[in-house]
Amino acid sequence: MNSFDFLIVGGGVIGLSIARELHKRGGRNIGVLERGHVGKEASWAAAGMLSPDIEADLGSEFHRFCRRSLEMYPALAEELKGETGIEIELDRSGTFCLSFDDDDSLREIYARQIEDGVRVDLVSSSDISKAEPSISQSVCEGLFYQSNWQVENRKLLQALRTYCELNGIRIFESMPIESLMIESGKVSGVETADSRIGAENVVIATGAWTSLIKIAGSTFPVDIKPVRGQMIAFKPEMRLIRSVVHSSQGYLVPKRDGRILVGATSEDVGFDKVVTTEAVERLYSTAVKMVPALDGAEIVDSWSGLRPCTEDKLPVIGEFPGYKNLTVATGHYRNGILLAPLTAVVIADNLIDNVSFRYAFAPSRFLGETTAASV
Ligand SMILES: Cc1cc2nc3c(=O)[nH]c(=O)nc-3n(C[C@H](O)[C@H](O)[C@H](O)COP(=O)(O)OP(=O)(O)OC[C@H]3O[C@@H](n4cnc5c(N)ncnc54)[C@H](O)[C@@H]3O)c2cc1C
């Protein structure tokens, strides 16, 4: 196999977004190496919510990063449509966060978020019933985020893959990378069990499996844990909800094709992707509690995926200390779909335009004083 100028290991939403962005900025001779099939792991399993104000600690650098990435979505959707003809179904109907009991934690969140300048409305049960008549009458009140959206992540993956195929970015599937090759303090390429591929720059975008890659004979020193998320889907005959709806028990995400996704569990069970009866039952009853009309509806699909989670639950994006030509983009945990556009831009800024990483998500935070050359 050839040697590449840019070699991306991992073909999920992060790896594919980086490949596209590098190409758009003039990068050439780009390869994506994927252990299994491109876009079939966490990025495929996701619900596609783009919810910076629900998942992140407000006012934090992470929250700002999430918001900036969200703001890139309208342009990204347009561009991908033009580049590939694929519509990624960006839906800006907004997101409800509902309370089904009398606790006033939503009011506390509301007060804090208003202070932090978040665009959020406190909505009464009658406002909710008007907007979403199928939501249970037992709803007490809620928050509504007009600017928290969703996208069809599987179409996004399809569009990113198509972009690569149309633009000479080479994708290799069934290509599990075992280790990085090091020569004179520089990464010179990657190794599978029986081949070596040379590279000028290597980007590790291997999601939940990142810690399994070997570097200089040791395990990768950034600890990424898989966190399993199980989901189910209904496809009711009528469109029951328009917006994404969260509660403390879980969430519902209506898709354009009529499916309602219900998620998700959060489990520390290693790399096991089995779907359990217990989780399916729990998700089912969560859905029925929120939308009683789903009682008796057929579950048309169920699946699980592994979220890549770091110790501090923040992503790891940036240059790997000690190796100037090794970059990491992983650990996106619950927000990888949301964060893919900005992650790709930040990596391309660095690799193409030499802009240093100025965010606090650098891999060095896990390495302490140790330089990579000594691990
Ligand atoms: C149930 C669930 C719901 C979610 N919902 C949302 C949501 O609504 N919104 C949101 O923003 N995020 C959501 N997420 C999180 C999101 O899916 C992830 O953060 C994101 O997909 C991570 O992208 P990735 O490209 O890093 O990982 P992945 O999509 O897992 O891709 C990594 C790729 O690397 C490949 N790989 C690994 N090791 C190697 C190797 N050694 N050699 C070659 N290839 C390798 C893998 O096979 C895989 O294809 C959800 C996740 C789950 C599981």
Coordinates of C-alpha atoms in Angstrom, one line a residue, residues 26-374:
G26 CA -6.2 21.5 0.1
G27 CA -4.9 18.4 1.8
R28 CA -4.2 15.5 -0.6
N29 CA -3.1 11.9 -0.5
I30 CA -5.5 11.2 2.4
G31 CA -6.3 7.7 3.7
V32 CA -8.9 6.4 6.2
L33 CA -8.2 3.0 7.7
E34 CA -11.2 1.3 9.4
R35 CA -11.1 -1.8 11.5
G36 CA -14.6 -3.0 10.4
H37 CA -17.0 -1.0 8.2
V38 CA -17.0 2.7 8.0
G39 CA -19.6 4.5 10.0
K40 CA -21.1 1.4 11.7
E41 CA -20.1 2.0 15.3
A42 CA -21.0 4.7 17.9
S43 CA -21.7 7.2 15.2
W44 CA -24.3 4.9 13.6
A45 CA -25.8 4.0 17.0
A46 CA -26.3 7.6 18.0
A47 CA -29.6 9.5 18.2
G48 CA -28.4 12.5 16.3
M49 CA -29.3 15.1 18.9
L50 CA -27.4 18.4 18.8
S51 CA -28.0 19.5 22.3
P52 CA -25.2 21.7 23.7
D53 CA -27.4 23.2 26.4
I54 CA -28.6 19.9 27.8
E55 CA -25.5 17.9 28.0
A56 CA -22.8 20.4 28.9
D57 CA -21.8 22.3 32.0
L58 CA -22.9 25.8 31.0
G59 CA -20.4 28.6 30.7
S60 CA -17.5 26.1 30.5
E61 CA -15.1 25.9 27.6
F62 CA -16.7 22.6 26.7
H63 CA -20.1 24.3 26.4
R64 CA -18.7 27.0 24.2
F65 CA -17.1 24.4 22.0
C66 CA -20.4 22.5 21.8
R67 CA -22.2 25.7 20.8
R68 CA -19.7 26.7 18.1
S69 CA -20.0 23.2 16.6
L70 CA -23.8 23.4 16.6
E71 CA -23.7 26.7 14.8
M72 CA -21.7 25.1 12.0
Y73 CA -24.5 22.6 11.2
P74 CA -26.7 24.7 8.9
A75 CA -23.8 25.5 6.6
L76 CA -22.5 21.9 6.8
A77 CA -25.9 20.5 5.8
E78 CA -26.1 22.8 2.8
E79 CA -22.5 22.0 1.7
L80 CA -22.9 18.3 2.0
K81 CA -26.2 18.5 0.0
G82 CA -24.3 20.3 -2.7
E83 CA -21.2 18.1 -2.6
T84 CA -23.0 14.7 -2.4
G85 CA -26.7 15.2 -3.1
I86 CA -27.4 13.8 0.4
E87 CA -29.8 15.6 2.7
I88 CA -28.7 15.0 6.3
E89 CA -32.1 16.1 7.7
L90 CA -31.0 18.8 10.0
D91 CA -34.2 19.5 12.0
R92 CA -34.5 22.7 13.9
S93 CA -37.8 22.1 15.6
G94 CA -36.1 22.4 19.0
T95 CA -35.9 20.3 22.2
F96 CA -38.1 19.9 25.2
C97 CA -36.8 18.9 28.6
L98 CA -39.9 17.8 30.6
S99 CA -40.6 17.1 34.2
F100 CA -43.3 14.5 35.1
D101 CA -43.2 15.0 38.8
D102 CA -43.3 18.0 41.1
D103 CA -39.6 18.4 41.7
D104 CA -38.4 21.9 40.9
S105 CA -35.0 21.1 39.5
L106 CA -36.0 22.3 36.1
R107 CA -36.7 25.8 37.6
E108 CA -33.2 25.8 39.1
I109 CA -31.7 24.9 35.8
Y110 CA -33.8 27.6 34.1
A111 CA -32.7 30.3 36.5
R112 CA -29.0 29.3 36.1
Q113 CA -29.3 29.1 32.3
I114 CA -31.0 32.4 31.9
E115 CA -28.1 33.9 34.0
D116 CA -25.6 32.2 31.6
G117 CA -27.4 33.7 28.6
V118 CA -28.8 30.4 27.2
R119 CA -31.9 30.8 25.0
V120 CA -34.4 28.7 27.0
D121 CA -38.1 29.1 27.8
L122 CA -39.9 27.8 30.8
V123 CA -43.1 26.2 29.5
S124 CA -46.3 25.2 31.3
S125 CA -48.1 21.9 30.9
S126 CA -50.7 23.6 28.7
D127 CA -48.0 25.1 26.5
I128 CA -46.5 21.6 26.1
S129 CA -49.9 20.1 25.3
K130 CA -50.5 22.7 22.6
A131 CA -47.1 22.1 21.0
E132 CA -47.0 18.3 21.5
P133 CA -50.5 17.0 22.1
S134 CA -49.3 13.4 22.4
I135 CA -47.2 14.1 25.5
S136 CA -48.7 12.6 28.6
Q137 CA -51.2 14.7 30.5
S138 CA -49.1 14.0 33.7
V139 CA -46.4 16.4 32.5
C140 CA -45.9 19.2 35.0
E141 CA -43.7 21.7 33.2
G142 CA -40.7 21.9 31.0
L143 CA -37.9 23.8 29.4
F144 CA -37.8 24.5 25.6
Y145 CA -34.6 25.0 23.7
Q146 CA -35.4 26.4 20.2
S147 CA -31.7 26.2 19.3
N148 CA -31.0 22.6 20.3
W149 CA -31.5 20.5 17.1
Q150 CA -31.1 17.1 15.6
V151 CA -29.7 15.5 12.5
E152 CA -30.1 12.1 10.9
N153 CA -26.6 10.8 11.8
R154 CA -26.8 7.8 9.5
K155 CA -27.3 10.1 6.5
L156 CA -24.5 12.3 7.8
L157 CA -22.2 9.3 7.7
Q158 CA -23.4 8.4 4.3
A159 CA -22.7 11.9 3.0
L160 CA -19.3 12.1 4.6
R161 CA -18.4 8.7 3.0
T162 CA -19.7 9.8 -0.3
Y163 CA -17.6 13.0 -0.1
C164 CA -14.5 10.9 0.5
E165 CA -15.3 8.6 -2.4
L166 CA -16.0 11.5 -4.8
N167 CA -12.8 13.3 -3.9
G168 CA -10.1 10.6 -4.0
I169 CA -9.9 10.1 -0.2
R170 CA -9.0 6.4 0.0
I171 CA -11.0 4.3 2.5
F172 CA -9.7 0.9 3.5
E173 CA -12.2 -1.3 5.5
S174 CA -11.4 -4.5 7.5
M175 CA -8.1 -2.9 8.4
P176 CA -7.5 -3.0 12.1
I177 CA -4.5 -1.0 13.2
E178 CA -2.5 -2.6 16.0
S179 CA 0.3 -0.1 16.5
L180 CA 2.1 3.1 15.5
M181 CA 5.5 2.8 13.9
I182 CA 8.1 5.2 15.4
E183 CA 11.3 6.3 13.7
S184 CA 13.6 8.9 15.1
G185 CA 11.0 10.3 17.5
K186 CA 8.5 10.6 14.7
V187 CA 5.5 8.5 13.8
S188 CA 6.3 7.0 10.4
G189 CA 3.1 5.0 9.9
V190 CA 0.9 2.3 11.3
E191 CA 0.9 -1.5 11.4
T192 CA -1.8 -4.1 11.1
A193 CA -1.0 -7.8 12.0
D194 CA 0.5 -8.3 8.6
S195 CA 1.2 -5.0 6.9
R196 CA 2.7 -1.5 7.3
I197 CA 1.4 1.7 6.0
G198 CA 3.6 4.8 5.9
A199 CA 2.3 8.3 6.7
E200 CA 3.6 11.9 7.1
N201 CA 0.8 12.7 9.6
V202 CA -1.4 10.2 11.6
V203 CA -4.7 11.1 13.2
I204 CA -6.1 8.7 15.7
A205 CA -9.9 8.8 15.6
T206 CA -10.7 5.3 16.9
G207 CA -13.4 6.1 19.4
A208 CA -14.0 3.7 22.2
W209 CA -11.1 1.4 21.0
T210 CA -8.3 4.0 21.2
S211 CA -6.6 2.6 24.3
L212 CA -6.0 -0.7 22.5
I213 CA -3.6 0.8 20.0
K214 CA 0.1 0.4 20.9
I215 CA 2.6 3.1 20.7
A216 CA 6.3 2.5 21.3
G217 CA 5.5 -1.0 22.5
S218 CA 3.1 0.2 25.2
T219 CA -0.7 0.6 25.3
F220 CA -1.9 4.1 24.2
P221 CA -1.5 6.3 27.3
V222 CA -4.8 8.0 27.0
D223 CA -7.4 5.9 28.8
I224 CA -10.7 5.7 26.8
K225 CA -13.5 3.6 28.3
P226 CA -16.4 2.2 26.2
V227 CA -19.8 3.2 27.7
R228 CA -22.6 1.2 26.1
G229 CA -25.8 2.9 25.1
Q230 CA -28.8 0.8 24.0
M231 CA -31.7 2.2 22.0
I232 CA -35.0 1.1 20.6
A233 CA -37.2 2.5 17.8
F234 CA -40.9 2.6 17.1
K235 CA -42.5 3.5 13.8
P236 CA -46.1 4.5 14.7
E237 CA -48.6 5.1 11.9
M238 CA -49.1 8.7 12.9
R239 CA -46.5 11.3 13.6
L240 CA -46.8 11.6 17.4
I241 CA -44.1 14.2 18.3
R242 CA -42.3 16.9 16.3
S243 CA -39.5 17.9 18.7
V244 CA -36.8 16.0 20.6
V245 CA -38.2 15.3 24.1
H246 CA -36.1 14.6 27.2
S247 CA -37.1 13.6 30.7
S248 CA -35.0 12.4 33.6
Q249 CA -35.7 8.8 32.5
G250 CA -34.6 9.1 28.8
Y251 CA -35.4 10.8 25.5
L252 CA -37.5 10.5 22.4
V253 CA -36.2 11.6 19.0
P254 CA -38.6 11.7 16.1
K255 CA -37.0 11.1 12.7
R256 CA -38.3 12.2 9.3
D257 CA -39.0 8.6 8.1
G258 CA -41.6 8.3 10.9
R259 CA -39.4 6.4 13.5
I260 CA -39.3 7.5 17.1
L261 CA -35.9 6.6 18.7
V262 CA -35.9 6.0 22.4
G263 CA -32.6 6.2 24.3
A264 CA -30.5 5.4 26.0
T265 CA -28.8 3.3 28.6
S266 CA -25.4 4.2 30.0
E267 CA -23.5 1.0 31.0
D268 CA -19.9 0.1 31.9
V269 CA -19.7 -3.4 30.4
G270 CA -16.5 -3.3 28.3
F271 CA -16.8 -3.9 24.6
D272 CA -20.0 -6.0 24.9
K273 CA -22.6 -4.6 22.4
V274 CA -25.4 -7.0 23.2
V275 CA -29.0 -5.6 23.5
T276 CA -30.6 -6.8 26.7
T277 CA -34.3 -7.6 27.3
E278 CA -34.1 -5.6 30.5
A279 CA -33.0 -2.4 28.7
V280 CA -35.5 -2.8 26.0
E281 CA -38.3 -3.1 28.6
R282 CA -37.0 -0.1 30.5
L283 CA -36.8 2.1 27.3
Y284 CA -40.3 0.9 26.3
S285 CA -41.8 2.0 29.6
T286 CA -40.0 5.3 29.5
A287 CA -41.4 6.0 26.1
V288 CA -45.0 5.0 27.1
K289 CA -44.7 7.2 30.3
M290 CA -43.8 10.2 28.1
V291 CA -46.2 9.4 25.1
P292 CA -49.0 7.1 26.3
A293 CA -50.1 6.5 22.6
L294 CA -47.0 4.3 22.2
D295 CA -48.5 1.7 24.6
G296 CA -48.8 -1.5 22.5
A297 CA -46.7 -0.1 19.6
E298 CA -44.3 -2.5 17.9
I299 CA -40.6 -2.0 18.5
V300 CA -39.2 -2.0 15.0
D301 CA -35.5 -2.0 15.9
S302 CA -33.1 -2.1 18.7
W303 CA -29.3 -1.6 18.8
S304 CA -26.4 -0.5 20.9
G305 CA -23.2 1.4 20.5
L306 CA -20.1 2.2 22.5
R307 CA -19.5 5.8 23.5
P308 CA -15.8 6.8 23.9
C309 CA -15.4 8.2 27.4
T310 CA -12.3 9.7 29.0
E311 CA -11.7 10.0 32.8
D312 CA -13.0 13.6 32.9
K313 CA -15.7 12.9 30.3
L314 CA -14.3 15.6 27.9
P315 CA -12.9 14.9 24.4
V316 CA -9.2 14.5 23.7
I317 CA -8.3 16.7 20.7
G318 CA -4.9 17.8 19.7
E319 CA -1.3 17.0 19.1
F320 CA 0.2 14.1 21.0
P321 CA 3.1 15.4 23.1
G322 CA 6.5 14.3 21.9
Y323 CA 5.4 13.4 18.3
K324 CA 4.6 16.5 16.2
N325 CA 3.0 14.5 13.5
L326 CA 0.6 12.5 15.7
T327 CA -2.8 14.0 16.4
V328 CA -5.7 12.5 18.5
A329 CA -9.4 13.2 18.1
T330 CA -11.4 11.0 20.4
G331 CA -13.3 10.8 23.7
H332 CA -16.3 12.6 22.4
Y333 CA -18.5 10.5 24.7
R334 CA -22.2 11.6 24.4
N335 CA -21.6 14.4 21.9
G336 CA -19.6 13.2 19.0
I337 CA -22.2 13.9 16.4
L338 CA -22.6 17.5 17.8
L339 CA -18.8 18.0 18.0
A340 CA -17.7 16.5 14.7
P341 CA -17.8 19.7 12.6
L342 CA -15.7 21.8 15.0
T343 CA -13.3 18.9 15.8
A344 CA -12.6 18.6 12.1
V345 CA -11.9 22.3 11.7
V346 CA -9.6 22.5 14.7
I347 CA -7.6 19.5 13.4
A348 CA -7.4 20.9 9.9
D349 CA -6.4 24.4 11.2
N350 CA -3.5 22.7 12.9
L351 CA -2.4 20.2 10.2
I352 CA -3.0 22.4 7.1
D353 CA -2.6 26.0 8.5
N354 CA -0.2 25.3 11.4
V355 CA -2.6 27.0 13.9
S356 CA -1.8 25.7 17.4
F357 CA -4.6 24.0 19.4
R358 CA -6.0 26.6 21.7
Y359 CA -8.6 24.5 23.5
A360 CA -8.2 22.8 26.8
F361 CA -8.9 19.3 25.5
A362 CA -5.3 18.4 24.7
P363 CA -4.0 14.8 25.3
S364 CA -1.3 16.2 27.5
R365 CA -3.7 16.6 30.4
F366 CA -3.6 12.8 30.9
L367 CA 0.1 12.5 30.5
G368 CA 1.3 14.8 33.3
E369 CA 5.0 15.5 33.0
T370 CA 5.6 12.4 30.9
T371 CA 6.5 13.1 27.3
A372 CA 5.2 10.7 24.8
A373 CA 8.7 9.8 23.8
S374 CA 9.2 8.2 27.2

